[in-house]
Coordinates of C-alpha atoms in Angstrom, one line a residue:
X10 CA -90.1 211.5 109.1
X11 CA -92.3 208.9 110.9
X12 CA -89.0 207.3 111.8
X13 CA -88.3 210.0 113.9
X14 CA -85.6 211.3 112.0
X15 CA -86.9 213.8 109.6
X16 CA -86.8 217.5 109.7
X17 CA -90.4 217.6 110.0
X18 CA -92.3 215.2 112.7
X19 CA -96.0 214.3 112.1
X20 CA -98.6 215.1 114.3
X21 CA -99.6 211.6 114.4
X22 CA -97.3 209.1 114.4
X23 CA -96.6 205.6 113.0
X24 CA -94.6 202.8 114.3
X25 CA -95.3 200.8 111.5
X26 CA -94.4 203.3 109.0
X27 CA -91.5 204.1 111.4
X28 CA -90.2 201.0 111.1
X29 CA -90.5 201.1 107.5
X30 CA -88.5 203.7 106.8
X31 CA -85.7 202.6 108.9
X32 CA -85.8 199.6 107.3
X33 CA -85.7 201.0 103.7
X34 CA -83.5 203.7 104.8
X35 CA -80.8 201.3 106.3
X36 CA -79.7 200.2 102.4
X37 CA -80.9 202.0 100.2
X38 CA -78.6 204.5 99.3
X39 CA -75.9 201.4 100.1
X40 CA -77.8 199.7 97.1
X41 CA -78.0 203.1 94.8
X42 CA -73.9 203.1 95.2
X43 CA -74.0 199.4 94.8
X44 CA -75.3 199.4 91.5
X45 CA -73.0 202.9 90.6
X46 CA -69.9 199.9 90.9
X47 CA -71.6 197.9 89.0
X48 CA -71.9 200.8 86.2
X49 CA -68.7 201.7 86.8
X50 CA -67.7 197.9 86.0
X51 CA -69.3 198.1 82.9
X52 CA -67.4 200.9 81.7
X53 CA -64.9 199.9 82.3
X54 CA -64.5 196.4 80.5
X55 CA -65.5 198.5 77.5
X56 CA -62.7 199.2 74.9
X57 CA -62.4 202.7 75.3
X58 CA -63.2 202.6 79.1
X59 CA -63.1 206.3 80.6
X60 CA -61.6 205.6 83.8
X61 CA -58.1 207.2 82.8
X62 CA -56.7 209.9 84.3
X63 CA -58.7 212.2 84.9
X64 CA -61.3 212.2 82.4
X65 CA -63.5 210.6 84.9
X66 CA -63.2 213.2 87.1
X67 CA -63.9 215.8 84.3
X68 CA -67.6 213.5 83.6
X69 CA -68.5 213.1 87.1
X70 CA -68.1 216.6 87.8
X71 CA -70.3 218.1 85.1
X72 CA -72.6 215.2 85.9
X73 CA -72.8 215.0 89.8
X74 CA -71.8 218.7 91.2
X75 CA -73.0 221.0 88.4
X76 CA -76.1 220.0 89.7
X77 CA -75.2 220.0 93.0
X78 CA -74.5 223.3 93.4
X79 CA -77.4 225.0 91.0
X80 CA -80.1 223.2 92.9
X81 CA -78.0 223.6 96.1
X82 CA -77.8 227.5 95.4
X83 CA -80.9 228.4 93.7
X84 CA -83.4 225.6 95.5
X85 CA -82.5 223.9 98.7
X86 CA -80.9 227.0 100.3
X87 CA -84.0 229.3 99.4
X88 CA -86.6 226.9 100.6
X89 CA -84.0 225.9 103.7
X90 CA -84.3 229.7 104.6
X91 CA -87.9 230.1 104.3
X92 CA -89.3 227.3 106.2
X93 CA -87.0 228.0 109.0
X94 CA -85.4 224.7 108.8
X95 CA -81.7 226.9 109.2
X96 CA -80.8 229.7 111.8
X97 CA -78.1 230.4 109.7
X98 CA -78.0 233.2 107.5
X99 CA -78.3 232.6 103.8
X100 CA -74.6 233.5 102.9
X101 CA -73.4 231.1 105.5
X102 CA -75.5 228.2 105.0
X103 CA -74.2 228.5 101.4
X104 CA -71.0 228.4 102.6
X105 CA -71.4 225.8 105.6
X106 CA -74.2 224.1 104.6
X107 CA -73.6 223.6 100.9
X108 CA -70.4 224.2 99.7
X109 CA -68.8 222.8 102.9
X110 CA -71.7 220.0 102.5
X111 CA -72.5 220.3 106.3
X112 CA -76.0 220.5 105.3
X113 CA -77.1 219.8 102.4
X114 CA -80.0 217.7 102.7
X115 CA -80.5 215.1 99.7
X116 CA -77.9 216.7 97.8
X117 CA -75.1 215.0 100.0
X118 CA -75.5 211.7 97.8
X119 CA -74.1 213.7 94.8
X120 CA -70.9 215.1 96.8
X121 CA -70.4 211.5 98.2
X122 CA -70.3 210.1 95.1
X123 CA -68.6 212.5 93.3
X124 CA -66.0 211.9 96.2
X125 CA -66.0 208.1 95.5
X126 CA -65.4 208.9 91.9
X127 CA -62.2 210.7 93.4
X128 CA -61.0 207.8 95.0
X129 CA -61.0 205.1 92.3
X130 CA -58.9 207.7 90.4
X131 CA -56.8 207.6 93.2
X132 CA -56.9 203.7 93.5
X133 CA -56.3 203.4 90.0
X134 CA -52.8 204.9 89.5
X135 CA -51.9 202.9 92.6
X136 CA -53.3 199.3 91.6
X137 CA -53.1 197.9 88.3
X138 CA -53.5 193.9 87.4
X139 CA -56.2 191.7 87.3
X140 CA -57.0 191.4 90.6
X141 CA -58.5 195.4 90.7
X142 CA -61.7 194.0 91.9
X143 CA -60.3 192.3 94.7
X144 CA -57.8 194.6 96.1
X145 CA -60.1 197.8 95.6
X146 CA -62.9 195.7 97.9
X147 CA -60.2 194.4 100.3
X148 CA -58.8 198.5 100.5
X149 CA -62.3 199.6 101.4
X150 CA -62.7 197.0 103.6
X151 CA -60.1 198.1 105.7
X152 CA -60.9 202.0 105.0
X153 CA -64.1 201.3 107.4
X154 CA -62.0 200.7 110.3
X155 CA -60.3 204.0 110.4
X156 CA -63.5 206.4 109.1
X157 CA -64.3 207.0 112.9
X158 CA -62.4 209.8 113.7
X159 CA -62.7 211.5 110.3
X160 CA -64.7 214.6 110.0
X161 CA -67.2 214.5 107.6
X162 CA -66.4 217.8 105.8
X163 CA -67.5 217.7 102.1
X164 CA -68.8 214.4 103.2
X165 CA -65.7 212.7 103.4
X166 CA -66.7 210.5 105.8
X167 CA -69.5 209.3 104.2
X168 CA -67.7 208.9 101.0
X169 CA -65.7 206.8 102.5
X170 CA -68.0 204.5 104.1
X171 CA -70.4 204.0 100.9
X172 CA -66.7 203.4 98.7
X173 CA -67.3 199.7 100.4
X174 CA -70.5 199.2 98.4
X175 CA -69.1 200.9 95.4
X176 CA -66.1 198.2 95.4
X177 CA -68.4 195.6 96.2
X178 CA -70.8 196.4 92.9
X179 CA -67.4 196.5 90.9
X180 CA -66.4 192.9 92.5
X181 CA -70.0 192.0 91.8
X182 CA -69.6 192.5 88.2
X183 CA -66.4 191.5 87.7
X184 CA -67.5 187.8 89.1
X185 CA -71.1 188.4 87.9
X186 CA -70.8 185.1 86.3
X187 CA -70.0 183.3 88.7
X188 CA -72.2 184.8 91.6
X189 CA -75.6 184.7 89.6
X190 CA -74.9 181.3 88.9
X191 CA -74.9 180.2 92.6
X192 CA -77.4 182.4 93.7
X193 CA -79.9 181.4 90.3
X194 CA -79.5 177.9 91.7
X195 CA -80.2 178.5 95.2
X196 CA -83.5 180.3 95.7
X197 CA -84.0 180.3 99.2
X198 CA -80.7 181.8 99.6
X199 CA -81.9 185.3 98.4
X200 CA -85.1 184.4 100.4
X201 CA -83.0 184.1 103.7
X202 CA -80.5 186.6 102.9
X203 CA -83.5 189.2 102.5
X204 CA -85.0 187.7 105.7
X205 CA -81.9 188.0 108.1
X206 CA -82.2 192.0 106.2
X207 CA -85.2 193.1 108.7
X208 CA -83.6 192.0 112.3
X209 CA -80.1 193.6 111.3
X210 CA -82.2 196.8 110.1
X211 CA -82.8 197.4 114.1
X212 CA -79.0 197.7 114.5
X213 CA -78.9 200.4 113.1
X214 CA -78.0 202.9 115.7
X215 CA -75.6 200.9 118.0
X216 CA -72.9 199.4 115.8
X217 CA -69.9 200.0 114.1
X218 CA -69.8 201.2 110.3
X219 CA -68.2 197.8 109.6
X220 CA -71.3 196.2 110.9
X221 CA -73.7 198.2 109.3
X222 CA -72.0 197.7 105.8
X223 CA -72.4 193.7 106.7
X224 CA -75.8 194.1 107.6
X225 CA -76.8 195.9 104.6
X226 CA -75.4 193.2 102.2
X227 CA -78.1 190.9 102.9
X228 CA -81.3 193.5 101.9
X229 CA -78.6 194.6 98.5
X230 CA -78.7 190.7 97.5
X231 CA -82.3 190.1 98.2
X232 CA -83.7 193.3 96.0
X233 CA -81.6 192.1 92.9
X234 CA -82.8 189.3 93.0
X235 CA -85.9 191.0 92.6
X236 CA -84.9 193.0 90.0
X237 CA -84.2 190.2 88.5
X238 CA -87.2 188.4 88.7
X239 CA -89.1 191.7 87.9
X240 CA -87.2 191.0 84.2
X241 CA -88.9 188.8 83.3
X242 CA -92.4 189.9 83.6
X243 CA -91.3 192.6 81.1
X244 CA -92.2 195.3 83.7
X245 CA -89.4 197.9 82.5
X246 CA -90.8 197.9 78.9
X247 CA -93.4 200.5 79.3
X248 CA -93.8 204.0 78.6
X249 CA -94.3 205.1 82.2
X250 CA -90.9 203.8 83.1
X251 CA -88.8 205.2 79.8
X252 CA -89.8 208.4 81.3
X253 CA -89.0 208.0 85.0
X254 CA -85.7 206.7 83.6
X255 CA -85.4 209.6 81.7
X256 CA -86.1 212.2 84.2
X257 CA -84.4 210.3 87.6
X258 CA -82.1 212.6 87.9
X259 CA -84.7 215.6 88.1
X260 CA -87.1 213.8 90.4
X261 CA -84.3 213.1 92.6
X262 CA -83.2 217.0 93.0
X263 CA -86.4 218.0 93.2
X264 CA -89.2 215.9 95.1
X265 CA -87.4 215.9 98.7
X266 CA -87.8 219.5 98.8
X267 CA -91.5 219.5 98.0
X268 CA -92.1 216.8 101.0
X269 CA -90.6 219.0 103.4
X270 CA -93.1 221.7 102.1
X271 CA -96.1 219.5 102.3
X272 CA -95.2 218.4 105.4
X273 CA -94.6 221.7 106.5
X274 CA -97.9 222.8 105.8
X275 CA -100.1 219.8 106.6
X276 CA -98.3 217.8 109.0
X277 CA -99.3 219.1 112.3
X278 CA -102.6 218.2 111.2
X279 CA -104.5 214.9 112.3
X280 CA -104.5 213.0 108.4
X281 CA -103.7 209.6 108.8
X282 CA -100.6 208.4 108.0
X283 CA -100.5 206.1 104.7
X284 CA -102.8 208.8 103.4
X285 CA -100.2 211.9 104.1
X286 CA -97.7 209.4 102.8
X287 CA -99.3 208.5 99.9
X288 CA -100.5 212.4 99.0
X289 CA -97.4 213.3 99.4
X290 CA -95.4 211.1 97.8
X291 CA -97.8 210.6 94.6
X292 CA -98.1 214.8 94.5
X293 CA -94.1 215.5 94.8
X294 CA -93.5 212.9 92.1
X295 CA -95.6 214.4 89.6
X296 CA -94.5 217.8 90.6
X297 CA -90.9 216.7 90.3
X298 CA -91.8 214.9 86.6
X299 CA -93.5 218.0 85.2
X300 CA -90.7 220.4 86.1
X301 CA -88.0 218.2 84.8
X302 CA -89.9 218.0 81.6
X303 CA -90.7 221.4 81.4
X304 CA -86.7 222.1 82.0
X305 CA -85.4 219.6 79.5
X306 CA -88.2 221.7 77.0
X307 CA -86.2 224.8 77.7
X308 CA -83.6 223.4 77.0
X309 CA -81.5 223.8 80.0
X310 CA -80.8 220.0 80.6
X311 CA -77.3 220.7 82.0
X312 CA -78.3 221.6 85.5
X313 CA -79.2 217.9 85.4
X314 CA -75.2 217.4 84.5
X315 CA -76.4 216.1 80.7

C-alpha cells in the first residue's frame, strides 16, 4: 500500500517503506513458486512419485481451489462488497472477479498455481528422459516470449510467467548437488547476487517479463542462502514455528483481508507508518492464527484443501 499500489493509500506516506515493498514484492511470490518446483522435485524422485496422469491434478485441486473458491465465495467477495472496493454487483464479481479470476485479490496465487500444476501434466506426457529438468526450464524459457498478448483470464497469463520459476526450482533440485556446492564455496557470490537484487528491483515497471524473471533470480539465490544459514542456528525448531507451519495455509487466506479492513478504517488517519505497519501486520497475523485454529477445532480442515 505505501508502494502506491494497494487498494488502500495511507494518509501519510512512506518512500522508505515504499521502496520496501517493491522490493520485497518484486520476488516474492517468484520465490514461493520457486520453492513449489523444488517440492515438486522432491516428489517426484520418490518411488511412488504422484506426478502421473492425472492424479496430480486430482491433489492440487482439492488442495489449491477448494479453498479458493470457499474463501473466494464466502470471504473475499463479502468483504470486497462491503468496503466498496467493487462497483460490481455481488453475483458478477463472483462471476468476473472470482470464478473468471479477474479479481481475486490474494487468492490469484492459488489459481496460478493450480494452473502451473496443469502444465507440468501437460509437459509430462510430452517430455520423458533424463533431461526433464532441462527441457521443462528451456520450454518456459521460451513461453515468456509469447505471454504478451495473452489475456490473463483465470490467470493464465500469470501462470505462465511464474511456470519459469516453477521449472527453475525443479532444475534447482534436480542439480542441487552440484549448485550448493559452488555457491557453499563462494560466499560473496550470494552476497553480490543479493546486492545486484535491489537496483534491478527498480525495473520493475519498464521491462519485459523475460527481464523481470532475470532480475528476480538474484534476490531467489540470495534468501536461500539465508535460509540456509538460518539452519543452522536451529531457528525452525521451536514451537512458534511448528504452528505457523501448521496453519500457513490459513494465515495466507485470511490475513490480507483483515489489512484491507484495518487499513480501511485507520488509514486516513495521521499514525506513523512503521507503527500502522507493525499494528497491522502483528494484529492480522494473530487474527488469522486464532481462526485457523479455531477451524481446524471444528473440524472443517478441508476448506484449507487438507
Amino acid at each position: 500500500m505505501y508502494a502506491g499500489a494497494g487498494v488502500v493509500q495511507p494518509k501519510i506516506p512512506s518512500k522508505f517503506f515504499g521502496f520496501l515493498s517493491w522490493y520485497f514484492f518484486s520476488f516474492t511470490m517468484e520465490l514461493f513458486i520457486f520453492i513449489s518446483g523444488i517440492t515438486y522435485g522432491i516428489c517426484v524422485n520418490r518411488p511412488n512419485g504422484y506426478y502421473k496422469n492425472f492424479e496430480l491434478i486430482k491433489r492440487k485441486f482439492k488442495r489449491l481451489m477448494i479453498p479458493y473458491f470457499i474463501f473466494g465465495f464466502s470471504y473475499v467477495a463479502p468483504i470486497m462488497k462491503i468496503l466498496k472496493i467493487t462497483k460490481d454487483s455481488y453475483l458478477n464479481y463472483l462471476i468476473k472477479g472470482i470464478i473468471f479470476a479477474q479479481n481475486c485479490r490474494h487468492l490469484w496465487y492459488l489459481f496460478a498455481l493450480f494452473d502451473i500444476f496443469v502444465y507440468i501434466v501437460i509437459l509430462n506426457f510430452l517430455i520423458d528422459g533424463k533431461n526433464k529438468a532441462e527441457l521443462f526450464l528451456l520450454l518456459s524459457i521460451i513461453s515468456l516470449v509469447f505471454i504478451r498478448g495473452i489475456p490473463d483470464i483465470m490467470v493464465t497469463k500469470r501462470a505462465i510467467y511464474y511456470l519459469f520459476f516453477f521449472c527453475l526450482g525443479f532444475y534447482f533440485y534436480d542439480k542441487l548437488e552440484i549448485i550448493y556446492t559452488y555457491f557453499s564455496e563462494h560466499l560473496s557470490v550470494w552476497i553480490i547476487l543479493g546486492l545486484i537484487s535491489i537496483p534491478l528491483s527498480l525495473f520493475r515497471r519498464i521491462i519485459y517479463d523475460i527481464i523481470k524473471a532475470i532480475r528476480t533470480i538474484p534476490a531467489i539465490c540470495f534468501f536461500i542462502y539465508l535460509t540456509n544459514l538460518l539452519t543452522k542456528f536451529h531457528i525452525y525448531n521451536n514451537f512458534l514455528f511448528e504452528i505457523i507451519l501448521k496453519n500457513g495455509m490459513g494465515i495466507y487466506l485470511i490475513h490480507p483481508m483483515l489489512i484491507y479492513i484495518m487499513y480501511f478504517r485507520y488509514g486516513q488517519r495521521e499514525i506513523k507508518p512503521w507503527i500502522m505497519i507493525f499494528a497491522t501486520t502483528f494484529i492480522a497475523f494473530i487474527i488469522s492464527l486464532i481462526i485457523s485454529e479455531i477451524i481446524r477445532l471444528l473440524h472443517l480442515d478441508f476448506v484449507f484443501g487438507e
